[in-house]
Coordinates of C-alpha atoms and ligand atoms in Angstrom, one line a residue:
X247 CA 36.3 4.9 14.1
X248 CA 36.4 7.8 16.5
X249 CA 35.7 6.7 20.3
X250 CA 32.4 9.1 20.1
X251 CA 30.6 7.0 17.0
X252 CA 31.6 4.0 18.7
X253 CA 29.7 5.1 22.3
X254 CA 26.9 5.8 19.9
X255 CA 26.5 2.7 18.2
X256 CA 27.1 0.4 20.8
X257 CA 24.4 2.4 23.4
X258 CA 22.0 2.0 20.6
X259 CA 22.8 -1.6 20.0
X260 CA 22.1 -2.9 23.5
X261 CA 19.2 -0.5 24.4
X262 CA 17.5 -1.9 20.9
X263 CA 18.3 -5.1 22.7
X264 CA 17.0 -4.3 26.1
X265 CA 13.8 -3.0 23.9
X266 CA 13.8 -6.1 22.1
X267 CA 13.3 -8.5 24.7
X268 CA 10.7 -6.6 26.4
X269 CA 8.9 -6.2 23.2
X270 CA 8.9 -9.9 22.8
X271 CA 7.8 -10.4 26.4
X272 CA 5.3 -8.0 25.9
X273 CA 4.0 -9.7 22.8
X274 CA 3.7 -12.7 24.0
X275 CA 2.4 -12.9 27.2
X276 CA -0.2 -9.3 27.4
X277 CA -1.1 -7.8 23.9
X278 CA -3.4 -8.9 22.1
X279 CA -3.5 -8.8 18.2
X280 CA -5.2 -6.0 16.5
X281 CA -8.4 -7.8 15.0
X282 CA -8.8 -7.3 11.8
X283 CA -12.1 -8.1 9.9
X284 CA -11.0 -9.1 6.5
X285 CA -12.3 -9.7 3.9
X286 CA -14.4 -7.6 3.7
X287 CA -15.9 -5.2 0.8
X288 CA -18.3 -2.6 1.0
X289 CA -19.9 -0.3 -2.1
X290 CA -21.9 2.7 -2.7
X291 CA -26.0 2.5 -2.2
X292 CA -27.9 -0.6 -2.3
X293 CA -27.8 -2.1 -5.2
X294 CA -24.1 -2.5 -4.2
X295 CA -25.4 -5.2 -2.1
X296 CA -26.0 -7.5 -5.3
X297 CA -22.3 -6.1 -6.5
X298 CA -20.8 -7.4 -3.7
X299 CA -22.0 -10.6 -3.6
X300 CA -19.7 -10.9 -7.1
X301 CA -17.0 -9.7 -5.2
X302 CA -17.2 -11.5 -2.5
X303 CA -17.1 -15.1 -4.1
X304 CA -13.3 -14.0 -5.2
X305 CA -12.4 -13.0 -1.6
X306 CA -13.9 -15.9 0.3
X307 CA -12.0 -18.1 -2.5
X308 CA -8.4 -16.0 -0.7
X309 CA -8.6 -13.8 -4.5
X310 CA -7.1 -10.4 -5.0
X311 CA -9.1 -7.3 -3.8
X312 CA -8.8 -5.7 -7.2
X313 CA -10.0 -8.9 -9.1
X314 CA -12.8 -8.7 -6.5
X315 CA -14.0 -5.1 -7.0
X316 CA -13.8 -5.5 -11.0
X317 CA -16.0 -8.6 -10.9
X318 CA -18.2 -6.4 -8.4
X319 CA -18.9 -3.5 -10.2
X320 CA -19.5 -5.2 -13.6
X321 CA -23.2 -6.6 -12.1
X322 CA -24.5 -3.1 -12.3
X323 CA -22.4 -2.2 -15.3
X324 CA -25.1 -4.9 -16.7
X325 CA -28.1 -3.9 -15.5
X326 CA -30.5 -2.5 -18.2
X327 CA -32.6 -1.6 -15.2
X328 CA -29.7 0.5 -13.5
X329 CA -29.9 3.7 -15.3
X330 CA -26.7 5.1 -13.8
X331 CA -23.8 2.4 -14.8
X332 CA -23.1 1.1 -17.5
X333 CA -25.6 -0.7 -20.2
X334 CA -28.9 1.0 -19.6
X335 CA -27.1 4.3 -18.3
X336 CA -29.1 7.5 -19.3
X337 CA -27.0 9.7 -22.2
X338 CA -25.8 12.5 -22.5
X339 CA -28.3 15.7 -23.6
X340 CA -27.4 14.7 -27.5
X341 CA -28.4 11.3 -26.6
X342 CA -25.2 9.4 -26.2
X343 CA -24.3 6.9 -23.2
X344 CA -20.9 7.8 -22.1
X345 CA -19.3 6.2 -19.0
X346 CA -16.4 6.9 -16.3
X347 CA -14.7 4.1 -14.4
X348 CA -11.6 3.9 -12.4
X349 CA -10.0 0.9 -10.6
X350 CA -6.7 1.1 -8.0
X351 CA -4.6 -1.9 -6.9
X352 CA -2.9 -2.6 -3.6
X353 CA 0.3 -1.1 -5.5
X354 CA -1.0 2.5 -6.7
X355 CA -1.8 0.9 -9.8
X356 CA -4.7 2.7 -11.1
X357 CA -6.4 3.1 -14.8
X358 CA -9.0 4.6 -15.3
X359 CA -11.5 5.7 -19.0
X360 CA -13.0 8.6 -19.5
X361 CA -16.0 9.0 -21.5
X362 CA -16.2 5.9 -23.1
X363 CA -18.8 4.5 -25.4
X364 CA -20.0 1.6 -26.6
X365 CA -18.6 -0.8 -23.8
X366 CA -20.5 -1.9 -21.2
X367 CA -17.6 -2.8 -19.1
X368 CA -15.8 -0.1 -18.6
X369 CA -14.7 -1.0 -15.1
X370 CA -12.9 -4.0 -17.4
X371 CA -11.0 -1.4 -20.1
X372 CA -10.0 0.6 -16.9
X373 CA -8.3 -1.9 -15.6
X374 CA -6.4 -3.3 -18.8
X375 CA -5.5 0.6 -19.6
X376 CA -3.8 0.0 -15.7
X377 CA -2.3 -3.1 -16.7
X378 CA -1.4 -3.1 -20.6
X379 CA -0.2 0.7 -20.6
X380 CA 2.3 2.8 -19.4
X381 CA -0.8 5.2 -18.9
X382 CA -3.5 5.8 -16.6
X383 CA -5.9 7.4 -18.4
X384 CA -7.4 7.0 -21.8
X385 CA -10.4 9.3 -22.7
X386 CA -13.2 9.1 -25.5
X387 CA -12.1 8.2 -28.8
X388 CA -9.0 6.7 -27.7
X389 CA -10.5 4.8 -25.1
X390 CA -13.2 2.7 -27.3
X391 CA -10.0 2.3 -29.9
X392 CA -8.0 0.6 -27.2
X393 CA -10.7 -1.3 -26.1
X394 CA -11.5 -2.3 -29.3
X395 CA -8.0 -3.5 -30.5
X396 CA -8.7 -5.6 -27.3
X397 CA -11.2 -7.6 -27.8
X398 CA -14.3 -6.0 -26.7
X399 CA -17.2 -5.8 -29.1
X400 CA -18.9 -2.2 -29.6
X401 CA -22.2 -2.1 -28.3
X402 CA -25.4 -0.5 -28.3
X403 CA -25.7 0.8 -24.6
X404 CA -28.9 2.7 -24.8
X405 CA -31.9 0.9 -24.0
X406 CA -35.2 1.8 -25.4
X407 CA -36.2 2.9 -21.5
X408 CA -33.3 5.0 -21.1
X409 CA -34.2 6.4 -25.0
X410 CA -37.7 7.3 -24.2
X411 CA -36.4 9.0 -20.5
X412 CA -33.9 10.7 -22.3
X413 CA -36.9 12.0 -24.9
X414 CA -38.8 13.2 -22.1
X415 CA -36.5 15.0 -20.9
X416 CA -35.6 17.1 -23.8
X417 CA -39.3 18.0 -23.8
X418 CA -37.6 20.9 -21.6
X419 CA -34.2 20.1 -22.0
X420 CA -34.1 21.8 -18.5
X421 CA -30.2 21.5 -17.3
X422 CA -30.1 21.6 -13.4
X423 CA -28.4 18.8 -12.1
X424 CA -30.0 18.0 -8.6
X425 CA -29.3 14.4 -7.0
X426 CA -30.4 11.6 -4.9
X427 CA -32.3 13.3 -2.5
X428 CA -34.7 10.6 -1.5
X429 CA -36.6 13.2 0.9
X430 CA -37.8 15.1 -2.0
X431 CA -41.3 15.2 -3.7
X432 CA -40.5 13.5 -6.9
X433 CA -42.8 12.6 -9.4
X434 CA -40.6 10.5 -11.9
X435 CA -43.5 10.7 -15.4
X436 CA -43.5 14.7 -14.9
X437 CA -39.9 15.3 -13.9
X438 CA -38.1 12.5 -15.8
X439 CA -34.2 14.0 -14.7
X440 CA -31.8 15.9 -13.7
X441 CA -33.5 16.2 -10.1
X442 CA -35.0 12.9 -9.2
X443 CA -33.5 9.8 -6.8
X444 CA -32.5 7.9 -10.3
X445 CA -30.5 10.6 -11.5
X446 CA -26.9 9.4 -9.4
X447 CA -26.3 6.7 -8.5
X448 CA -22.4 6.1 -9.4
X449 CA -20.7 2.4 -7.9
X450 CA -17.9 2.9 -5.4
X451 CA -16.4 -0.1 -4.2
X452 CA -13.7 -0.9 -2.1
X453 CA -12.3 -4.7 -0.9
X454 CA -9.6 -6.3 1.8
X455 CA -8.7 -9.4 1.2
X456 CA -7.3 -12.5 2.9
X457 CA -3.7 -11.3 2.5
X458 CA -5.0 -7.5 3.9
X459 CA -4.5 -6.1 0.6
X460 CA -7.2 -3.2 -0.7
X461 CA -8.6 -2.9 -3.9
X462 CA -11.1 0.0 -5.6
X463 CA -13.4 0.3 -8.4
X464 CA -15.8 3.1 -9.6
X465 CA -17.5 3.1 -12.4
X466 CA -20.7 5.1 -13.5
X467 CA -22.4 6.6 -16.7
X468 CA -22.5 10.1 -15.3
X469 CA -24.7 12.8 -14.3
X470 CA -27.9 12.0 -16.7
X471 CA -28.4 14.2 -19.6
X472 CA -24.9 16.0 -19.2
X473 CA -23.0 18.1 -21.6
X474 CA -21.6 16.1 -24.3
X475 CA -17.4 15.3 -23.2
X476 CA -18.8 16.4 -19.3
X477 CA -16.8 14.1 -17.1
X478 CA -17.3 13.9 -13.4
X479 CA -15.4 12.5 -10.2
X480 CA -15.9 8.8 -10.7
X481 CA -12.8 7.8 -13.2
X482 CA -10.3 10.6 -11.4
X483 CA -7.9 9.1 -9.2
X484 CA -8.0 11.0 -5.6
X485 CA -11.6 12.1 -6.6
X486 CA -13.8 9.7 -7.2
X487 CA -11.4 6.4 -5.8
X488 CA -8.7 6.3 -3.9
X489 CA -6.7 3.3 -2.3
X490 CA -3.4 3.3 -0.4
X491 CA -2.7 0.2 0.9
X492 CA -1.1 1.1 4.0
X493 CA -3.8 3.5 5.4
X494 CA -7.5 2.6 3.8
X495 CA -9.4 3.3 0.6
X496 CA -12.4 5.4 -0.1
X497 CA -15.0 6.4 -3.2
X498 CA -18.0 8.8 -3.9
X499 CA -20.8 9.4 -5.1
X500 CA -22.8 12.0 -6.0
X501 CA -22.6 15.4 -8.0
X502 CA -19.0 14.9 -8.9
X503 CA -18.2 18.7 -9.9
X504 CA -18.0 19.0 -6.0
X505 CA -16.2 16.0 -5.2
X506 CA -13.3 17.3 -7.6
X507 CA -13.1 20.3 -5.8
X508 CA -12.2 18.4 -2.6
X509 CA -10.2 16.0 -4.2
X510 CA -12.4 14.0 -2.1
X511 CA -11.5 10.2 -1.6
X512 CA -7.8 11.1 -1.3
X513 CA -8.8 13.5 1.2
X514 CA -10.8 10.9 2.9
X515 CA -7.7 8.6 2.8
X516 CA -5.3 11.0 4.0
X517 CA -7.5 12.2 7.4
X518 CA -7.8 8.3 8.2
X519 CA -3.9 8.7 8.2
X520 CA -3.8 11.1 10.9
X521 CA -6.0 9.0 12.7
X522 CA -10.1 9.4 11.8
X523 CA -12.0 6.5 11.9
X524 CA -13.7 6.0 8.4
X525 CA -17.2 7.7 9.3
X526 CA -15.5 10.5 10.6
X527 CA -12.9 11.0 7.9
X528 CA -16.1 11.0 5.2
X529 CA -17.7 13.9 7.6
X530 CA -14.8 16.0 7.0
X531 CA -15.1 15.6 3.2
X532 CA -18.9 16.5 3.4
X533 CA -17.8 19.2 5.3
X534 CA -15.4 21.1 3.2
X535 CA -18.2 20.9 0.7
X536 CA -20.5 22.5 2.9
X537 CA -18.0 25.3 3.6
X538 CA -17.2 25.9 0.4
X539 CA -21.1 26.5 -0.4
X540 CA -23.6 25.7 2.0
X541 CA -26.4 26.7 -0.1
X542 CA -25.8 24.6 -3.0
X543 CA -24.6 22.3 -0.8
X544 CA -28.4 21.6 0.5
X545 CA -29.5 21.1 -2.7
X546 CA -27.0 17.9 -4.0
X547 CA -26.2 15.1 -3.1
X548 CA -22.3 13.9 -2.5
X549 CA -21.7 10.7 -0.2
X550 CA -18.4 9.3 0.6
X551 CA -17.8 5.5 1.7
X552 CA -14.5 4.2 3.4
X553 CA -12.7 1.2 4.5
X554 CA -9.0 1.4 6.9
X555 CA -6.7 -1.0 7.4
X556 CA -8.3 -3.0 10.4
X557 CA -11.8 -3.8 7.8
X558 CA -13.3 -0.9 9.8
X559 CA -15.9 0.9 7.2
X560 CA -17.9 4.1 7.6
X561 CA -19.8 6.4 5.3
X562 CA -21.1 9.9 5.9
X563 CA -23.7 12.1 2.8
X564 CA -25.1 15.3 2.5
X565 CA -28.5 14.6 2.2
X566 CA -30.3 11.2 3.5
X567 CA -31.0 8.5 1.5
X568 CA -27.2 7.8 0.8
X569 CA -26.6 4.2 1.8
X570 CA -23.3 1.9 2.0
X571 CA -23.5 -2.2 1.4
X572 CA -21.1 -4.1 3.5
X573 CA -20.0 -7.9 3.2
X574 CA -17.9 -9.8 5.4
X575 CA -17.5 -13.2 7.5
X576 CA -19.9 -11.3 10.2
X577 CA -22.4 -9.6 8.2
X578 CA -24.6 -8.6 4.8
X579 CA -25.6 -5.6 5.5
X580 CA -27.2 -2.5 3.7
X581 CA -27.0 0.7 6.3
X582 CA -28.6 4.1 5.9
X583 CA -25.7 6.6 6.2
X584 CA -25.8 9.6 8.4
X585 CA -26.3 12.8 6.5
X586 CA -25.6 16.3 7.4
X587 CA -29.2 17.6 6.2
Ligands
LIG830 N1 -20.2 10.9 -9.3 C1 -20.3 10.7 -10.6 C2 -20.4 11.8 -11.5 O1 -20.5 13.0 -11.1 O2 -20.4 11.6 -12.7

């Protein structure tokens, strides 16, 4: 070895020893341990509140995040009443319920379904595609085959409410998707959808548990009355969910066309990486949308929830009305988020 190299590696040994014992010192006697509040989950609008109390009897038990967000998000896949999820979702215009889910594990394992029918629990296929395939995503057909051969039973997913909306609305068949904007004058028997505060309401949910590991879920039946085959942002993985387990997670809802764009919860993720805070990082995704077109932009609704590292959550919408549910050992909360209009 020549005398150089060896100068080198022994100054580097004994100053990482010299750094070493400080370090220790320093741990020891004056800093104090990051606090982290896990676990924790939080979800997309209200009714996530209900959600997460599913997910939240796996994480008090010391479960997996990502068994904790599936067992979230299937309540409102189940509920008739929830006209945006799953069972009870409203169809397509040629009357057919089709859904989007996606789910992510603290590995970048992700699966995710695409226009699915005939499940209710599409959250539940998603996650088998993740975990019995060497794919990620399986769309339409495909999807209900593999579920099928799976053992889930085809269902019937449109309820006579969401058949008689769905009637209505073909009345005038007019196609101008317009979402969640609680401020507006809606009058739900003349204006059955697109337009009104039913119309979007897509489940984002994202979990840490007692190991610190993150898991996401998203799962929705779509923009109501869509194009038959339209897919939106909720089953793409960097749009609609993203988790990375050494930085944070993040989800969305809302008009999904613009959340694509973005590539909007992997944006959220990666400006928490370079140091936002979770509300912040959201504000920024809202933001691009804006730039890109601020008129349209006034008249949809996109809201983005996150979660980092430390169990610190934030959210951030276009319009008002968008609200995030949070669960932890402090708190069950349901918070309006801020909005840009
Ligand atoms: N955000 C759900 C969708 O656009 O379908």
């Amino acid at each position: 070895m020549s005398t150089r190299r060896k100068f080198l590696q022994t100054s580097v040994l004994s100053s990482a020893a010299v750094l070493t014992g400080k370090q220790i010192l320093a741990d020891t006697i004056a800093l104090p341990k990051p606090v982290v509040n896990t676990p924790i989950v939080i979800s997309t609008w209200d009714f996530g509140k209900t959600a997460n109390i599913a997910a939240w009897e796996i994480l008090a038990q010391k479960g997996r995040a990502v068994d904790a967000v599936e067992a979230g998000v299937r309540i409102p896949e189940a509920d008739p009443t929830n006209h945006t999820i799953g069972y009870g979702g409203y169809p397509d215009r040629d009357g057919y319920v089709t859904l989007d889910a996606c789910i992510m594990d603290e590995f970048y394992n992700c699966g995710s379904v695409m226009a699915l029918q005939h499940i209710t629990h599409a959250i539940s296929v998603a996650r088998l595609v993740m975990e019995k395939t060497p794919h990620i995503v399986l769309a339409g057909d495909g999807a209900l085959q593999f579920a099928l051969a799976n053992g889930f039973k085809k269902e019937n997913l449109l309820t006579p409410e969401s058949e008689k909306a769905w009637k209505e609305w073909m009345k005038k068949a007019k196609y101008e998707p317009e979402m969640n904007i609680e401020n507006r004058l809606y009058d739900k028997d003349k204006d059955p959808m697109p337009g009104g505060p039913d119309n979007h309401d897509t489940i984002g949910m994202l979990a840490m548990d007692a190991k610190g590991n993150l898991g996401g879920a998203c799962t929705t039946s779509g923009m109501a009355f869509k194009m038959h085959g339209r897919v939106g942002d909720s089953p793409i993985i960097g749009a609609g969910l993203y988790v990375d387990n050494e930085i944070g997670g993040a989800t969305s809802s809302g008009v999904g066309e613009e959340v694509i764009r973005i590539v909007g919860s992997h944006l959220v993720v990666e400006l928490m990486r370079q140091g936002l805070k979770p509300e912040a990082a959201c504000k920024e995704a809202v933001q691009r949308i804006i730039k890109r077109n601020p008129e349209k932009s006034k008249k949809i609704q996109v809201g983005f929830v996150a979660l980092n590292k430390k169990g610190e959550y934030g959210a951030y919408a276009l319009q008002k009305g968008f609200t995030i549910s949070v669960r932890s050992n402090k708190e069950e909360s349901v918070y309006a988020s801020k909005s840009v209009y």
